[in-house]
N, CA and C atoms as an extended XYZ file, in Angstrom:
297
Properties=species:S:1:pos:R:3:atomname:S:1:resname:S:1:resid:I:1 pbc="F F F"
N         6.941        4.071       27.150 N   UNK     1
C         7.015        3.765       25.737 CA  UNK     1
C         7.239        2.265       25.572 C   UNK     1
N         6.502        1.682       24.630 N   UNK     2
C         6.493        0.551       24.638 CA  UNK     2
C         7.996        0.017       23.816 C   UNK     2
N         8.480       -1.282       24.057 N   UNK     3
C         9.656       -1.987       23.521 CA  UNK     3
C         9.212       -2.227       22.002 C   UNK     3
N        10.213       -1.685       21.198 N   UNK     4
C        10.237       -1.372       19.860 CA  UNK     4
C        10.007       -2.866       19.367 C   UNK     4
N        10.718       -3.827       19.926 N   UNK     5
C        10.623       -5.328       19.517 CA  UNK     5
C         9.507       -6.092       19.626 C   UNK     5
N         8.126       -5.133       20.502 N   UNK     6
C         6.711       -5.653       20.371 CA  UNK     6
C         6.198       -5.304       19.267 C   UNK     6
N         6.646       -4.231       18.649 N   UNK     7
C         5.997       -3.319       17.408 CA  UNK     7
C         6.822       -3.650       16.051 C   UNK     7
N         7.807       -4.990       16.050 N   UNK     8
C         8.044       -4.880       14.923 CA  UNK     8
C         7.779       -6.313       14.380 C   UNK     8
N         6.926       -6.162       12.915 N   UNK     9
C         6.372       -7.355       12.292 CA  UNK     9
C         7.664       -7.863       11.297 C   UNK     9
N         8.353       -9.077       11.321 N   UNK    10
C         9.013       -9.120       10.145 CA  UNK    10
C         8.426       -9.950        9.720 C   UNK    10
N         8.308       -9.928        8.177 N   UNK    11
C         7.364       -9.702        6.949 CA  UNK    11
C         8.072      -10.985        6.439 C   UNK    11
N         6.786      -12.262        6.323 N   UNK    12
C         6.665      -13.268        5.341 CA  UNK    12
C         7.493      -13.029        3.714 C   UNK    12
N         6.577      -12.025        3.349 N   UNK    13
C         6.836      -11.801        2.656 CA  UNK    13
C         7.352      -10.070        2.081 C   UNK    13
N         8.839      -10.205        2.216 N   UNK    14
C         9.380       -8.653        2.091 CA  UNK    14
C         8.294       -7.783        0.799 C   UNK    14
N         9.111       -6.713        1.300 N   UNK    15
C         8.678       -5.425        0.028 CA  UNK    15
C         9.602       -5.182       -0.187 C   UNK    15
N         9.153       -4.877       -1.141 N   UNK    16
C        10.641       -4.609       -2.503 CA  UNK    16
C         9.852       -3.406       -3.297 C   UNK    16
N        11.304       -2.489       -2.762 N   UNK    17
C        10.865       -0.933       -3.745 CA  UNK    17
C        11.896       -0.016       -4.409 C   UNK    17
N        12.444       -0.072       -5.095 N   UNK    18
C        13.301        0.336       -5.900 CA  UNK    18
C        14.633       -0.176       -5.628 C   UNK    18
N        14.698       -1.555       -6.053 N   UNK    19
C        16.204       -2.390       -5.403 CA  UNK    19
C        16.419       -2.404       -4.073 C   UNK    19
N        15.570       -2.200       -2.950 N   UNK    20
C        15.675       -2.320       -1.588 CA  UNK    20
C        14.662       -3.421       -1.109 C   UNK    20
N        15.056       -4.096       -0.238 N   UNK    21
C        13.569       -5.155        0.217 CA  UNK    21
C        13.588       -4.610        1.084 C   UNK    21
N        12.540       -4.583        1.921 N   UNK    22
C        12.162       -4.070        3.188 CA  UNK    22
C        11.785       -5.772        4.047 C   UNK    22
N        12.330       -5.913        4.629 N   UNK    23
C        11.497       -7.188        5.274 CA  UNK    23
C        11.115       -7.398        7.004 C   UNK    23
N        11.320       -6.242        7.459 N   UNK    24
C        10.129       -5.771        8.797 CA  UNK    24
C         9.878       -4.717        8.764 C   UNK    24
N         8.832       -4.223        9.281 N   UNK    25
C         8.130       -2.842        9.635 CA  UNK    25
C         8.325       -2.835       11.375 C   UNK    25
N         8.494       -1.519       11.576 N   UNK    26
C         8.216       -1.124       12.781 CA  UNK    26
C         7.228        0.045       12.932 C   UNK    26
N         6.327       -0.212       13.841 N   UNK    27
C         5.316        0.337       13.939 CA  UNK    27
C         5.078        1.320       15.280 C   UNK    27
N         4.614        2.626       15.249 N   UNK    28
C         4.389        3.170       16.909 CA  UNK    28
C         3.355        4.100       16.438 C   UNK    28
N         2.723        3.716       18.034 N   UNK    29
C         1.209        3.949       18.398 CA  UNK    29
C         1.037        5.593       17.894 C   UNK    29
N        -0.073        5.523       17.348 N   UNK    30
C        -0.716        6.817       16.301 CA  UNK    30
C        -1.086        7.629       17.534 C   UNK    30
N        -1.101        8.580       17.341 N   UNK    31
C        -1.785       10.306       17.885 CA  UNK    31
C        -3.436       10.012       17.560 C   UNK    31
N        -3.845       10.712       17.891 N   UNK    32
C        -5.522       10.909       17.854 CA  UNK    32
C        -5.514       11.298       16.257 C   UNK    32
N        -4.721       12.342       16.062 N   UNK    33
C        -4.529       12.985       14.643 CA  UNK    33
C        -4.074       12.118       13.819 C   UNK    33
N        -3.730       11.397       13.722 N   UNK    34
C        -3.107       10.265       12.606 CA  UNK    34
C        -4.120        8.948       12.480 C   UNK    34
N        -5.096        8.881       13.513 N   UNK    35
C        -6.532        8.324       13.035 CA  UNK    35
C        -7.550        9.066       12.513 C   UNK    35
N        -7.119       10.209       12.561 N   UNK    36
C        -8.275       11.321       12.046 CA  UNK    36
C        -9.101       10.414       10.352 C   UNK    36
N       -10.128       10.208       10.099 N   UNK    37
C       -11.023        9.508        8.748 CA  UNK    37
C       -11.009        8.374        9.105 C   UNK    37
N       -10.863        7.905        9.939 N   UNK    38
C       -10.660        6.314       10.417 CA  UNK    38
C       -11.736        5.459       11.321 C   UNK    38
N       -12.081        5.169       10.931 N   UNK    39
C       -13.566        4.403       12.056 CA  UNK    39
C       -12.828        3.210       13.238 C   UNK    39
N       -12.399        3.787       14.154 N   UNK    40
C       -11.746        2.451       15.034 CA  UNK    40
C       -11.991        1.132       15.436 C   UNK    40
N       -13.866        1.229       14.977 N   UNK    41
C       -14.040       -0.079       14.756 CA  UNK    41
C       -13.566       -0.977       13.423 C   UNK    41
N       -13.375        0.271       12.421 N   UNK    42
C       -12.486       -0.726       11.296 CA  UNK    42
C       -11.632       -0.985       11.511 C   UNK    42
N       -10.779       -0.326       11.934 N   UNK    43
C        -9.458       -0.549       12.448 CA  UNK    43
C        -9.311       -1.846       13.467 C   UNK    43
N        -9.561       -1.800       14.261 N   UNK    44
C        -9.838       -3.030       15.975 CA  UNK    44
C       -10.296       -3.979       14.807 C   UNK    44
N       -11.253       -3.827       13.841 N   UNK    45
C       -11.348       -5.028       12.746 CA  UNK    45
C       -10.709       -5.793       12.128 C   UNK    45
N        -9.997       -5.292       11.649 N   UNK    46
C        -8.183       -4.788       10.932 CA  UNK    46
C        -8.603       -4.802        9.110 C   UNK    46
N        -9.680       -3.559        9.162 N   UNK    47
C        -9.974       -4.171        7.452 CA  UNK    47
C        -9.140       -3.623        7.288 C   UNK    47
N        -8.997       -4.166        5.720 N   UNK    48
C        -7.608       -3.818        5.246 CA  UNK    48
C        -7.441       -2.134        4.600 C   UNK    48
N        -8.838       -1.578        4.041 N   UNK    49
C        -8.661       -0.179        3.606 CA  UNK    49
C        -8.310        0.486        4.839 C   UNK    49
N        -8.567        0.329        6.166 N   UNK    50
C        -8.512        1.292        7.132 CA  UNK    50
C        -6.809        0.825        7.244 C   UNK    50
N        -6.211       -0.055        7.571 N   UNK    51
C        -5.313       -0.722        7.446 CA  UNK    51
C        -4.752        0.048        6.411 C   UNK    51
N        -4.606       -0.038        5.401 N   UNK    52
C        -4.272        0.617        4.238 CA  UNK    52
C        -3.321        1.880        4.516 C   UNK    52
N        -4.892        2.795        5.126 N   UNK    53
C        -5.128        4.027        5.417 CA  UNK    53
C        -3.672        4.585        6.649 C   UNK    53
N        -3.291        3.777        7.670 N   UNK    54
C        -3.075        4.247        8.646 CA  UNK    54
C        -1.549        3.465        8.967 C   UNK    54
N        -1.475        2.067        8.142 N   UNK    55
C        -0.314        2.032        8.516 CA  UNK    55
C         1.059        3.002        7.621 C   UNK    55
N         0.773        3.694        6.511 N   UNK    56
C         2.019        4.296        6.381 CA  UNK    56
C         2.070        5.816        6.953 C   UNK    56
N         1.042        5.677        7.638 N   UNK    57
C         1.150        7.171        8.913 CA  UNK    57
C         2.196        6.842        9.518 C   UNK    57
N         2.418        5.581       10.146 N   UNK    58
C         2.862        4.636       11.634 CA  UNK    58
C         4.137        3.819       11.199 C   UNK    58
N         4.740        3.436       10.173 N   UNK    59
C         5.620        2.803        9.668 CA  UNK    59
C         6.674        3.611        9.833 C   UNK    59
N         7.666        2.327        9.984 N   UNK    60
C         9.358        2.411        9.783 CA  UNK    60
C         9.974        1.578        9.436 C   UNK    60
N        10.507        1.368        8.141 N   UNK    61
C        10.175        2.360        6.923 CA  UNK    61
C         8.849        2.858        6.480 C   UNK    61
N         8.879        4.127        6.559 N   UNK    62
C         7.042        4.505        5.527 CA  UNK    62
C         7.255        3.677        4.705 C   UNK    62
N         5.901        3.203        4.337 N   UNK    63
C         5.165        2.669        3.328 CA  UNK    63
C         4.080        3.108        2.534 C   UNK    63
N         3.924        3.155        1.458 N   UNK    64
C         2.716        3.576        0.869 CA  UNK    64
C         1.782        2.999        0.609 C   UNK    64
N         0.341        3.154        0.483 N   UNK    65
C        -0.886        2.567        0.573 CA  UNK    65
C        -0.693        1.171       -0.646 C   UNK    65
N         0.016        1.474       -1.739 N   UNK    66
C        -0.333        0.583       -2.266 CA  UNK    66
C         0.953       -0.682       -2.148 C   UNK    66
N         1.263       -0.426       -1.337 N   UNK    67
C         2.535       -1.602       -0.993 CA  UNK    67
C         1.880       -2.140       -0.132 C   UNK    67
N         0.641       -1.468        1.543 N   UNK    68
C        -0.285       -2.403        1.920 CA  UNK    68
C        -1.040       -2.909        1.416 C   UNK    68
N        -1.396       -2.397        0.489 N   UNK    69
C        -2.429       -3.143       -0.275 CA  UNK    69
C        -2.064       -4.116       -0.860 C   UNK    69
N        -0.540       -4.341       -1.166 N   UNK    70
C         0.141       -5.743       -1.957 CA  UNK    70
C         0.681       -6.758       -0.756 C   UNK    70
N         0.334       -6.588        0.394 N   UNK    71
C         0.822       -7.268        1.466 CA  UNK    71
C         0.404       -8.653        1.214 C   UNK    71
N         1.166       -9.488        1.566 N   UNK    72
C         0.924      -11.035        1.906 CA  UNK    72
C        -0.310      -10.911        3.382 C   UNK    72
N        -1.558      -11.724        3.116 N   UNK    73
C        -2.599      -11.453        3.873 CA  UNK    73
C        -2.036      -11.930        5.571 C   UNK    73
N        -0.884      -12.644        5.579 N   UNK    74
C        -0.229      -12.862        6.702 CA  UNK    74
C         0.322      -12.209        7.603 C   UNK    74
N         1.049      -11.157        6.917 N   UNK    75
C         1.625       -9.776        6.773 CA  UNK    75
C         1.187       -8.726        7.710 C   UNK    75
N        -0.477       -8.504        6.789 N   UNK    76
C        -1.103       -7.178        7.250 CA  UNK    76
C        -2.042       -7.722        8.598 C   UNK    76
N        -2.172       -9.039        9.003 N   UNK    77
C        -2.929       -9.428        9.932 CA  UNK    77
C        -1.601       -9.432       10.828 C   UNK    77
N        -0.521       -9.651       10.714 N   UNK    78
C         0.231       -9.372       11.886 CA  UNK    78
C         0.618       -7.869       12.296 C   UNK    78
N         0.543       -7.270       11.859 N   UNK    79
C         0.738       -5.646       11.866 CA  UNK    79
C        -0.560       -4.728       12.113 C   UNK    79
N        -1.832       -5.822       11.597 N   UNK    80
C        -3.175       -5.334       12.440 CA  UNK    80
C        -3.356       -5.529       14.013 C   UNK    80
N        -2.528       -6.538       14.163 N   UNK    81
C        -2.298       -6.661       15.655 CA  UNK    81
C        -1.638       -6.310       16.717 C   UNK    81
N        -0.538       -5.631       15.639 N   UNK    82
C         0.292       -4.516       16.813 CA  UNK    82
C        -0.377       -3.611       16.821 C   UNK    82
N        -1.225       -3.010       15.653 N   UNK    83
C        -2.001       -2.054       16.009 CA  UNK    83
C        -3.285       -1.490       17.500 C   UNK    83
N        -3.857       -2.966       16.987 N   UNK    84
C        -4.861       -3.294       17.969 CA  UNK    84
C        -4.664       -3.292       19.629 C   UNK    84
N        -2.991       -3.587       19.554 N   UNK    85
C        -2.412       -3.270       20.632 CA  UNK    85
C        -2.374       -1.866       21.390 C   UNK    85
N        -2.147       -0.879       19.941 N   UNK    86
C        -1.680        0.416       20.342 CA  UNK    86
C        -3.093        0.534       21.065 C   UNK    86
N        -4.299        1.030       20.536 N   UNK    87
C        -5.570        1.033       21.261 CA  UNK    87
C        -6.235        0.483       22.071 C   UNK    87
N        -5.406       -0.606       23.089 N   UNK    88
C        -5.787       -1.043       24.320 CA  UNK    88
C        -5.530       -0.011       25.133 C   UNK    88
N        -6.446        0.682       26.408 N   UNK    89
C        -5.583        1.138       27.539 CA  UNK    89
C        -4.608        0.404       28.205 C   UNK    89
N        -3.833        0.968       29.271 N   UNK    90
C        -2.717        0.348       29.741 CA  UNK    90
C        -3.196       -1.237       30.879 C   UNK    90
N        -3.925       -0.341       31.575 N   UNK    91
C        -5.227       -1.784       32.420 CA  UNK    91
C        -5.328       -2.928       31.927 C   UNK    91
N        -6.202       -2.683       30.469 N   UNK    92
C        -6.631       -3.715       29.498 CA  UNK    92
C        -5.838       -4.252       28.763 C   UNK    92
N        -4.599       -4.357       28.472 N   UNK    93
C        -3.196       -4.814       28.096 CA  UNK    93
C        -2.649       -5.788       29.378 C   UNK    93
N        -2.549       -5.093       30.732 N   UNK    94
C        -2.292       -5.577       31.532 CA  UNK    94
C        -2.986       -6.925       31.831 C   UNK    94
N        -4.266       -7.424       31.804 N   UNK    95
C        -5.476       -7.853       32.085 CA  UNK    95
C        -5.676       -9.111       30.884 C   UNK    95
N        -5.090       -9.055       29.653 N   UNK    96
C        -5.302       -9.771       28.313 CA  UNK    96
C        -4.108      -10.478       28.587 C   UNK    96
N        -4.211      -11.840       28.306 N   UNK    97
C        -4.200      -13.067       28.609 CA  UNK    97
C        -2.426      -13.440       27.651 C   UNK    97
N        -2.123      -12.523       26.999 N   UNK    98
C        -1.008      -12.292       25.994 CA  UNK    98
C         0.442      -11.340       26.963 C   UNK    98
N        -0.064      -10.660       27.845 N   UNK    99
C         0.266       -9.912       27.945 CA  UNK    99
C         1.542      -10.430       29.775 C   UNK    99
């Protein structure tokens, strides 16, 4: 299992939802089933509807679609990238130049 502190984005710019800010997400790697409607090349893309779509599957705190959708574009490109992470095999993680 990967270290929770690779998977967590703290947020430029917090969310704020009923007198609470949220100002990181933590994120862990989706099931096959929790990409289910999801084109993984959108995703590995990081558009933002697929994005949208999949990070409040994967969030901690859940989030709802339209709080990604209000993300600071800084935000959801850093949290597209932990994603992008989750869908490396273990090899190809090993092998990438970040890693």
């Amino acid at each position: 299992m990967p270290d929770n502190a690779n998977n967590t984005v703290q947020l430029d710019q917090p969310i704020k939802r009923d007198g609470q800010v949220i100002d990181a997400l933590t994120f862990r790697k989706p099931a096959a089933g929790e990409l289910r409607g999801l084109s993984l090349v959108s995703v590995l893309n990081m558009d933002v509807d697929a994005l949208a779509a999949l990070l409040p599957r994967i969030s901690t705190p859940t989030i709802h679609k339209p709080e990604v959708l209000a993300m600071d574009p800084a935000d959801i490109l850093a949290a597209g990238i932990v994603v992008a992470g989750f869908l490396q095999q273990r090899g190809a993680q090993a092998d990438s130049p970040s890693a």
